[in-house]
PDB file of C-alpha atoms in Angstrom:
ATOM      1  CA  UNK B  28     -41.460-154.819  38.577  1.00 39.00           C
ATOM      2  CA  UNK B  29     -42.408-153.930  42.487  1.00 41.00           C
ATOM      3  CA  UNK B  30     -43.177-156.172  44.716  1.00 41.00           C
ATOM      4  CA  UNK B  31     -46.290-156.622  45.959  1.00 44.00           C
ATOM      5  CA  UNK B  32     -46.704-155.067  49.539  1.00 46.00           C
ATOM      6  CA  UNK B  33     -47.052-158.131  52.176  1.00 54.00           C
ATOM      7  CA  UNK B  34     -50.350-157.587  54.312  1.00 61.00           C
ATOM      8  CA  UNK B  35     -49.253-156.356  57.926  1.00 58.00           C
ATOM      9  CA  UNK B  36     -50.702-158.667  60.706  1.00 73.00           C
ATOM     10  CA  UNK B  37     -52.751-156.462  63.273  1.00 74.00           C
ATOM     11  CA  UNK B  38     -49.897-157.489  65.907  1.00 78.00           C
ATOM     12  CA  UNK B  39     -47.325-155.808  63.898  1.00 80.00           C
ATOM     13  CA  UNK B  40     -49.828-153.092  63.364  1.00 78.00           C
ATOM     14  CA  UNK B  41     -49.341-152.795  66.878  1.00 80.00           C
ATOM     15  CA  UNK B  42     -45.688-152.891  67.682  1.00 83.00           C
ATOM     16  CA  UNK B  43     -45.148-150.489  64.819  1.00 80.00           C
ATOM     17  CA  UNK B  44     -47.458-147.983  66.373  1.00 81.00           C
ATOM     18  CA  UNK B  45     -45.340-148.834  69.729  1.00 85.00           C
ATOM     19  CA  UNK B  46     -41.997-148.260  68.448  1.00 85.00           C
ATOM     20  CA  UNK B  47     -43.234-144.989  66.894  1.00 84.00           C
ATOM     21  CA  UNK B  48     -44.465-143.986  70.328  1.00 85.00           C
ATOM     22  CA  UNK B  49     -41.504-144.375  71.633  1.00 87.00           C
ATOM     23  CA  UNK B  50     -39.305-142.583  69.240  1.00 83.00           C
ATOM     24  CA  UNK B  51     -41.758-139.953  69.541  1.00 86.00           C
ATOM     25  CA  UNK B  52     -41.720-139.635  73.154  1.00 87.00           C
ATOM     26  CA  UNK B  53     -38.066-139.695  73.041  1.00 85.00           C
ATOM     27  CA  UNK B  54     -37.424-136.799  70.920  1.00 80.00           C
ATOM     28  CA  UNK B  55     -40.423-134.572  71.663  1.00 84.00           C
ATOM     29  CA  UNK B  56     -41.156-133.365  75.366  1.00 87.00           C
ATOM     30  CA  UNK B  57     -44.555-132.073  73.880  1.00 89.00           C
ATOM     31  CA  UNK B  58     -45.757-135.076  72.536  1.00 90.00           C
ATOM     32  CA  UNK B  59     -46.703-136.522  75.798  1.00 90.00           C
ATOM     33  CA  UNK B  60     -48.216-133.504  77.156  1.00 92.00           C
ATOM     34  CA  UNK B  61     -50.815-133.038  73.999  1.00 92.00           C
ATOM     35  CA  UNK B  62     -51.194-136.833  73.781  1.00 92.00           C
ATOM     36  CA  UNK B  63     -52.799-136.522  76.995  1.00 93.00           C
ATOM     37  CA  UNK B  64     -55.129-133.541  76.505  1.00 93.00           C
ATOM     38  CA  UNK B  65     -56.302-134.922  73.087  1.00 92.00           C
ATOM     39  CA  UNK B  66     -57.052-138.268  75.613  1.00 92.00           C
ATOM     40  CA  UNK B  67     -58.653-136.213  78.313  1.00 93.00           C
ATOM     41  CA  UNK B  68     -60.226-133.376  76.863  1.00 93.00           C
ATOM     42  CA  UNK B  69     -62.882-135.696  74.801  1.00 92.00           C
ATOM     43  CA  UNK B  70     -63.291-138.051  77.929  1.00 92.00           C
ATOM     44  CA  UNK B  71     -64.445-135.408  79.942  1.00 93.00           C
ATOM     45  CA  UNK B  72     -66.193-134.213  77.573  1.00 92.00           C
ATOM     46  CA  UNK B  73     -68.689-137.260  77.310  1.00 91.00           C
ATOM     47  CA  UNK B  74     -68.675-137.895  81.043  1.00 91.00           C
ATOM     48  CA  UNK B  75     -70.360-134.003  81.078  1.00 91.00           C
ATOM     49  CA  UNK B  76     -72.479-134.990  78.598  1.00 90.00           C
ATOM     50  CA  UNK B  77     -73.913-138.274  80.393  1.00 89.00           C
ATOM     51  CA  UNK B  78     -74.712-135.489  83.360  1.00 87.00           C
ATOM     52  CA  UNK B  79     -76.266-132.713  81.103  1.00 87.00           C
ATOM     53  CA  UNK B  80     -78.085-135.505  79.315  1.00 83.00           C
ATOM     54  CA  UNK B  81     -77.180-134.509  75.675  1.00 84.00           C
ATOM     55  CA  UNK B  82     -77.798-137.879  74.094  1.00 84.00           C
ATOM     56  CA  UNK B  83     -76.033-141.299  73.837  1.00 88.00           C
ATOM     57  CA  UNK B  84     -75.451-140.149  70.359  1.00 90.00           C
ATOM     58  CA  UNK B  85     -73.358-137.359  71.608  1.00 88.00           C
ATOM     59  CA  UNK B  86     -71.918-139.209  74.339  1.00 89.00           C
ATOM     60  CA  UNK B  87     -70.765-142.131  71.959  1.00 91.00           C
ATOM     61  CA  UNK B  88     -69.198-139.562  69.168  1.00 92.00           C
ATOM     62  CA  UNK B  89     -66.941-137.996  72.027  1.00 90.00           C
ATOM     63  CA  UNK B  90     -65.876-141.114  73.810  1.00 91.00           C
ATOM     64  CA  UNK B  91     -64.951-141.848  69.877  1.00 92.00           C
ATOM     65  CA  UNK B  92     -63.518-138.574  69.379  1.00 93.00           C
ATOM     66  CA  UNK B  93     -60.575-139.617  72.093  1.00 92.00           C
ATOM     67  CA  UNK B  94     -58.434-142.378  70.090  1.00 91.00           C
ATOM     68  CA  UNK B  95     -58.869-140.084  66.876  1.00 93.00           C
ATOM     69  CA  UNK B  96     -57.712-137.544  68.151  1.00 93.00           C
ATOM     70  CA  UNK B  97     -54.391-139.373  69.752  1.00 91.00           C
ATOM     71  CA  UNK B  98     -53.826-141.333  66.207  1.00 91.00           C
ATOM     72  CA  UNK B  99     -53.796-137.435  64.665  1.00 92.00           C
ATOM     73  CA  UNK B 100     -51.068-136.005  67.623  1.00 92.00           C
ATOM     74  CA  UNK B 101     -48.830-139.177  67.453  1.00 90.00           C
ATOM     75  CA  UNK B 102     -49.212-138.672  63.545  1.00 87.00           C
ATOM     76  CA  UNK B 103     -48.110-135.028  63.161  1.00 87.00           C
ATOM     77  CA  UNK B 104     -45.924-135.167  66.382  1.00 88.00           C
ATOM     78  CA  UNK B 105     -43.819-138.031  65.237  1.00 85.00           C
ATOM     79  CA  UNK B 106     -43.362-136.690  61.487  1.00 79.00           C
ATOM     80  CA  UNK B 107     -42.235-133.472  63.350  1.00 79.00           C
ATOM     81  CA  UNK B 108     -39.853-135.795  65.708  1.00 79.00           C
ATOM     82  CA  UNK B 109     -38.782-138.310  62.730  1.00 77.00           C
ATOM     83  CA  UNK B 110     -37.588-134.909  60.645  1.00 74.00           C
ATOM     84  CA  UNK B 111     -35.855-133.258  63.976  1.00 72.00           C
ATOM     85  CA  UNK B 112     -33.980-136.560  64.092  1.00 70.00           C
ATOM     86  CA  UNK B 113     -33.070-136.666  60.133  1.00 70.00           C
ATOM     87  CA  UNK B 114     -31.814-133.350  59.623  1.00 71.00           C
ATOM     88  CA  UNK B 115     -28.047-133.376  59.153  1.00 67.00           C
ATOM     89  CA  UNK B 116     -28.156-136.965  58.678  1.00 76.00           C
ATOM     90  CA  UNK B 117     -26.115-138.779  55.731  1.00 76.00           C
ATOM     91  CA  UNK B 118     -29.007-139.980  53.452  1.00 81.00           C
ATOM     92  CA  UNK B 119     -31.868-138.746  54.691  1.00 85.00           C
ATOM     93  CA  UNK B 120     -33.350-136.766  52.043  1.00 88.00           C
ATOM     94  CA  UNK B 121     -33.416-139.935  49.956  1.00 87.00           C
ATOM     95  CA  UNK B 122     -35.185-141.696  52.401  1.00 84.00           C
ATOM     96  CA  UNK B 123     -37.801-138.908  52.711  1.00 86.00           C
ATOM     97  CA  UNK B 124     -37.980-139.030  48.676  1.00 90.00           C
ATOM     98  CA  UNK B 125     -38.540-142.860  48.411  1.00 87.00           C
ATOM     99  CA  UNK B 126     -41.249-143.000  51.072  1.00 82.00           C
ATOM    100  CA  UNK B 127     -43.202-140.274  49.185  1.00 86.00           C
ATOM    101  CA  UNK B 128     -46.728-141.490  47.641  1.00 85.00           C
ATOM    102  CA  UNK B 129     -47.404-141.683  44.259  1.00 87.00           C
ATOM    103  CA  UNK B 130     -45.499-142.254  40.715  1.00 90.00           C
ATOM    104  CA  UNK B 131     -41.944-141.065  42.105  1.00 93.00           C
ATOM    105  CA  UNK B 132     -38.810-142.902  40.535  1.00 93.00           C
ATOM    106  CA  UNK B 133     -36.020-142.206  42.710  1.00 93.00           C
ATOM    107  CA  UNK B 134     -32.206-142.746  42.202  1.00 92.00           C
ATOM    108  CA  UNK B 135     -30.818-141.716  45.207  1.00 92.00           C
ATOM    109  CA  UNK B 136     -27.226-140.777  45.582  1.00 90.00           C
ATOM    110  CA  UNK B 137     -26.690-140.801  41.686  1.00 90.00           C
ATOM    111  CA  UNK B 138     -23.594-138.761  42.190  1.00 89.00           C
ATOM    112  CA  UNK B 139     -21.874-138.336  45.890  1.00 90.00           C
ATOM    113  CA  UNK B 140     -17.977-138.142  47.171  1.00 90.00           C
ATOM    114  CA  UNK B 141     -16.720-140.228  49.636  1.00 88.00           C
ATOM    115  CA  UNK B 142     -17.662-137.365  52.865  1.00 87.00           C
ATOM    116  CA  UNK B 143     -21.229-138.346  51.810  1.00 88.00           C
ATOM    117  CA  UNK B 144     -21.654-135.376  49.754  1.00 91.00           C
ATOM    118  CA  UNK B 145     -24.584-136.605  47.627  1.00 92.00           C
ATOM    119  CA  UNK B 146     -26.778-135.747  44.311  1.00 94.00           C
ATOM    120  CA  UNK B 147     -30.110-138.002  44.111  1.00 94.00           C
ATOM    121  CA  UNK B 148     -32.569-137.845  40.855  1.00 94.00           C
ATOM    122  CA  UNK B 149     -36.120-138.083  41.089  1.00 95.00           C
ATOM    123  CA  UNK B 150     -38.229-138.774  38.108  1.00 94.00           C
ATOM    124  CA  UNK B 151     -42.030-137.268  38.458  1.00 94.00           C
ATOM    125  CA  UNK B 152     -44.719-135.124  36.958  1.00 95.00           C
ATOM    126  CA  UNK B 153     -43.425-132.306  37.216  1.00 95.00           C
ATOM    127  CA  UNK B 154     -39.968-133.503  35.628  1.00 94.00           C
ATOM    128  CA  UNK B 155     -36.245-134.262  36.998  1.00 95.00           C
ATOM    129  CA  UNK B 156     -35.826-133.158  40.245  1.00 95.00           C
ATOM    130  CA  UNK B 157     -32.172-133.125  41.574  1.00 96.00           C
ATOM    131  CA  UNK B 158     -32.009-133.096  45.204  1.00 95.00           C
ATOM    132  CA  UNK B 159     -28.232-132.383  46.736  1.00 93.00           C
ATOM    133  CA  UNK B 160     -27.455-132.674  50.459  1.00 91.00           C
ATOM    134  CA  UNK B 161     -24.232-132.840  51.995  1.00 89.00           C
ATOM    135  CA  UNK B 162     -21.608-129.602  52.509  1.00 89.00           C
ATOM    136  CA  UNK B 163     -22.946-126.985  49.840  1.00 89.00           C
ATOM    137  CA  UNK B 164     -20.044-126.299  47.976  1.00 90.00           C
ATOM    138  CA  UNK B 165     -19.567-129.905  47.334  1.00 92.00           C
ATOM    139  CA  UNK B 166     -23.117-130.252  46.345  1.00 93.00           C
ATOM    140  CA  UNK B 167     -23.068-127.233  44.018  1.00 93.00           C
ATOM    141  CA  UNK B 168     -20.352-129.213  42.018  1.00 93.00           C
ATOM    142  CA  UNK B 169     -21.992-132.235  41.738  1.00 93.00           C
ATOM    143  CA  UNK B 170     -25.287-130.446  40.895  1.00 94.00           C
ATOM    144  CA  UNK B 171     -23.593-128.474  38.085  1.00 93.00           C
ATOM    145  CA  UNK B 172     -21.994-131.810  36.566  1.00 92.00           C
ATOM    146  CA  UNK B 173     -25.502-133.294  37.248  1.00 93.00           C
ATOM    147  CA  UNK B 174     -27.058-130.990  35.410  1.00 92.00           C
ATOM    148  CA  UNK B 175     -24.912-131.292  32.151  1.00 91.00           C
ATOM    149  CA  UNK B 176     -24.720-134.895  32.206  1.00 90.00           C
ATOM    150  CA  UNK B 177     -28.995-134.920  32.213  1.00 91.00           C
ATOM    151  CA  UNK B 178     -29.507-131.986  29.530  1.00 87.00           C
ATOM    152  CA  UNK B 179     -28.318-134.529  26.758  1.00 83.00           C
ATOM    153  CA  UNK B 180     -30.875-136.735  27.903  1.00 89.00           C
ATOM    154  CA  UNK B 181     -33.645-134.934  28.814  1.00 90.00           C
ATOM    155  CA  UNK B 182     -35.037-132.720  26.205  1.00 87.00           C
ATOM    156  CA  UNK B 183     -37.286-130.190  27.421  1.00 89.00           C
ATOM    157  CA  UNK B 184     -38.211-131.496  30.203  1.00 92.00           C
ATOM    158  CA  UNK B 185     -38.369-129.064  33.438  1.00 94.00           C
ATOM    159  CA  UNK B 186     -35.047-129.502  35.409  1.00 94.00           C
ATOM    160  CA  UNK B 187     -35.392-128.271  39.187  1.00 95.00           C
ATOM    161  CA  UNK B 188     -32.849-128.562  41.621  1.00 94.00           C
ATOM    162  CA  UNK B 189     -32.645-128.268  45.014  1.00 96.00           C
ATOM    163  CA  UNK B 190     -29.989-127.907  48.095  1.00 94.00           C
ATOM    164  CA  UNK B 191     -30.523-129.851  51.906  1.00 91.00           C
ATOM    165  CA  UNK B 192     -29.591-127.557  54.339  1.00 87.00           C
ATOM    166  CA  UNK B 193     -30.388-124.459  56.750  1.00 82.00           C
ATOM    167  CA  UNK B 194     -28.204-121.385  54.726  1.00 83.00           C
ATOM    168  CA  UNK B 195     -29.948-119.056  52.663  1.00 87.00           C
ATOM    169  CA  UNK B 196     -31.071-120.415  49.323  1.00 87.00           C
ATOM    170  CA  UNK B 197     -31.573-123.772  50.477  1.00 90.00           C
ATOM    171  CA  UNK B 198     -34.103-125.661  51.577  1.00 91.00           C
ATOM    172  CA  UNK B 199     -34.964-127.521  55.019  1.00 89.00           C
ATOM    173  CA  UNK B 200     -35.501-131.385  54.817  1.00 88.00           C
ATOM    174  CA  UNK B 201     -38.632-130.675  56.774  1.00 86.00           C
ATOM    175  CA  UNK B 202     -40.318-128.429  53.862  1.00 90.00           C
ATOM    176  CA  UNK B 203     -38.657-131.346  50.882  1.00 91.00           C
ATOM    177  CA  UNK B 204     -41.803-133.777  50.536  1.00 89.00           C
ATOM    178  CA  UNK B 205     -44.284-130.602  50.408  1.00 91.00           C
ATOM    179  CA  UNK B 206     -42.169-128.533  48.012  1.00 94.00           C
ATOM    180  CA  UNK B 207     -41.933-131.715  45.460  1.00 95.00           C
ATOM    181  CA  UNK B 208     -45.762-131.952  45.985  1.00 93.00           C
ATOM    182  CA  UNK B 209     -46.507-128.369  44.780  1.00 94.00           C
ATOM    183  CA  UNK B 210     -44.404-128.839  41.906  1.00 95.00           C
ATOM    184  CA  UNK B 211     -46.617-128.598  38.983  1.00 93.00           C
ATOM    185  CA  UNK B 212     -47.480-131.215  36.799  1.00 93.00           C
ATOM    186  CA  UNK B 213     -45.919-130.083  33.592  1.00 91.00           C
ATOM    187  CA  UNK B 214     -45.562-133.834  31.754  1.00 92.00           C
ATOM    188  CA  UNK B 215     -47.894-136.748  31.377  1.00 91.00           C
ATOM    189  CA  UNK B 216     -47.501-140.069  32.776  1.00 90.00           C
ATOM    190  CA  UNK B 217     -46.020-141.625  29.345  1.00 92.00           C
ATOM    191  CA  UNK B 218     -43.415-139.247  29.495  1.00 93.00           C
ATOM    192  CA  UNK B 219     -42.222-139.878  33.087  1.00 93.00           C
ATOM    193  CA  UNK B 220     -41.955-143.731  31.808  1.00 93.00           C
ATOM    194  CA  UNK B 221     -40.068-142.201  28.893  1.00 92.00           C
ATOM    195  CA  UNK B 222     -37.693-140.220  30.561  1.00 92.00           C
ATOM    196  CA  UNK B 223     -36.921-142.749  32.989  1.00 91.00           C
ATOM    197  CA  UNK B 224     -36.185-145.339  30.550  1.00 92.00           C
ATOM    198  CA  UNK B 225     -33.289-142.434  28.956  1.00 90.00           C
ATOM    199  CA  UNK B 226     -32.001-142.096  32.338  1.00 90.00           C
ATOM    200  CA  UNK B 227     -32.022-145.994  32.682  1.00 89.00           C
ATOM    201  CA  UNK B 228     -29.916-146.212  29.497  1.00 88.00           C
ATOM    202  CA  UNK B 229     -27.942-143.446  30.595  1.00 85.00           C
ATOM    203  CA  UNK B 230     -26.942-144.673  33.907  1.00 82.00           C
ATOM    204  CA  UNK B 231     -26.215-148.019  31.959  1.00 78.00           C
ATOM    205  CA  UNK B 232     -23.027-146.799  30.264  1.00 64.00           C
ATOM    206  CA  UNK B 233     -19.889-147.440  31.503  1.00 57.00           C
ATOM    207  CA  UNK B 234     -17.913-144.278  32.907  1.00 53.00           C
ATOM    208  CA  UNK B 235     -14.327-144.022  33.415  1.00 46.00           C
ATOM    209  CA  UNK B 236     -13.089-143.584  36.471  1.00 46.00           C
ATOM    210  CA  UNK B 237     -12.364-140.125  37.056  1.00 47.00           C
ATOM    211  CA  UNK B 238      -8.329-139.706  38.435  1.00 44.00           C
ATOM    212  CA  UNK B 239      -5.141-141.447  37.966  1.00 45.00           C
ATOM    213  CA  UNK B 240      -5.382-145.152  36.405  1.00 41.00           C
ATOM    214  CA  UNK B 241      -4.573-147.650  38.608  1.00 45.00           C
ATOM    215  CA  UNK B 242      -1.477-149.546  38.173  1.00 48.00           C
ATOM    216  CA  UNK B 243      -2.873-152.869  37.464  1.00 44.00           C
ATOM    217  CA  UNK B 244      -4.492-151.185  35.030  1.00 40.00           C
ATOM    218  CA  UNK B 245      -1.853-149.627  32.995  1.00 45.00           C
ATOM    219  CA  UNK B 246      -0.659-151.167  29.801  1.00 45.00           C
ATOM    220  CA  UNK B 247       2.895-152.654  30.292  1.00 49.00           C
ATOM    221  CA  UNK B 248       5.478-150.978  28.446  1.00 48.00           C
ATOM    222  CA  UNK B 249       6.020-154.255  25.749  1.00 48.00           C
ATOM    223  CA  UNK B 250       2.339-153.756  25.134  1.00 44.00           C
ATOM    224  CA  UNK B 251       2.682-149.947  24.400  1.00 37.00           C
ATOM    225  CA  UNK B 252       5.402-150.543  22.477  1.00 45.00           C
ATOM    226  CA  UNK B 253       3.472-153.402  20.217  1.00 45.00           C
ATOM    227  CA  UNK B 254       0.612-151.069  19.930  1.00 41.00           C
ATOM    228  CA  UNK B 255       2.711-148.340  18.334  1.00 44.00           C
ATOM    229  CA  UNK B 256       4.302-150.174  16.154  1.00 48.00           C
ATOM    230  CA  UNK B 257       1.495-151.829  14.140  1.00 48.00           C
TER     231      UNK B 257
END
């Protein structure tokens, strides 16, 4: 079951907002620049009205105007920064996928090597949703094996698939949370619960290790030789 979210004191309100200013400012020479003019540009707007006499109404809605219209640049200008930052990044299409709003059930590196060559599963409306990211031919592996291990499991439920990265057929991290969004919704809530409780089960199962068994693992040769003799 999740947790219930803890309520967020209106000081840590505050040094998150902070720490998101900085990172923004950090990594985006333009952020300070518009954060400024979406400051100013209001501001002087209401000090002309108080001297063309336009109202206090007026004068009120654009001295208003100013901090909503900071809150909206340090919004989009820090998402920009934040996926600048991520791309290339072990892990960081997961973390993109398990911050996303709404009834998303993510398993994130469900399949990976040890370069961090990963496969993660998402769970939705509009069906499985593999998402690889790591060196594409890697990825294309683990997608295919991805793709037969789920098809037992699955039924008919839409499979889509998708690979992190900059070459052609694949798809940027910064376009990931908008292209799962305008997905459409081809199952129903009940079967979301459904297929998540097959992958559960699924994911359950023991799997052998794939490679050479390990020594302390072998059979000795006394117990070989008692098992072929009964």
């Amino acid at each position: 079951m999740a947790k219930p979210q803890e309520k967020v004191s209106f000081g840590q309100r505050l040094k998150q907002i902070g720490m998101v200013f900085q990172f923004t400012a950090k990594h985006d020479k333009w952020f300070a620049p518009l954060l400024a003019a979406a400051l100013v540009i209001p501001i002087a707007l209401a000090v002309l009205a108080i001297l063309l006499g336009w109202g206090v109404f007026t004068v009120i809605l654009l001295f208003l105007l100013a901090p909503l219209a900071a809150l909206v640049v340090l919004s989009v200008r820090s998402n920009s920064a934040m996926m600048t930052a991520a791309e290339g990044q072990p892990g960081a299409a997961a973390s993109i996928l398990e911050q996303m709003r709404g009834d998303w059930r993510v398993r994130p590196a469900a399949s990976s090597t040890t370069s961090f060559d990963m496969v993660h599963i998402v769970i939705g409306r509009p069906g499985v949703i593999l998402v690889g990211e790591g060196d594409s031919a890697k990825v294309r592996g683990l997608l295919g094996a991805e793709k037969r291990r789920l098809t037992k499991v699955i039924g008919n439920a839409p499979l889509h698939d998708y690979i992190i990265g900059t070459g052609e057929g694949e798809l940027s991290i910064r376009k990931l949370r908008m292209t799962l969004l305008r997905l459409p919704r081809d199952i129903s809530g009940a079967e979301v619960n459904a297929l998540d409780k097959r992958l559960a089960a699924l994911f359950a199962r023991p799997q052998m290790p794939k490679g050479a068994i390990p020594k302390n693992m072998r059979p000795s040769k006394g117990q070989f030789r008692q098992s072929r003799g009964r």
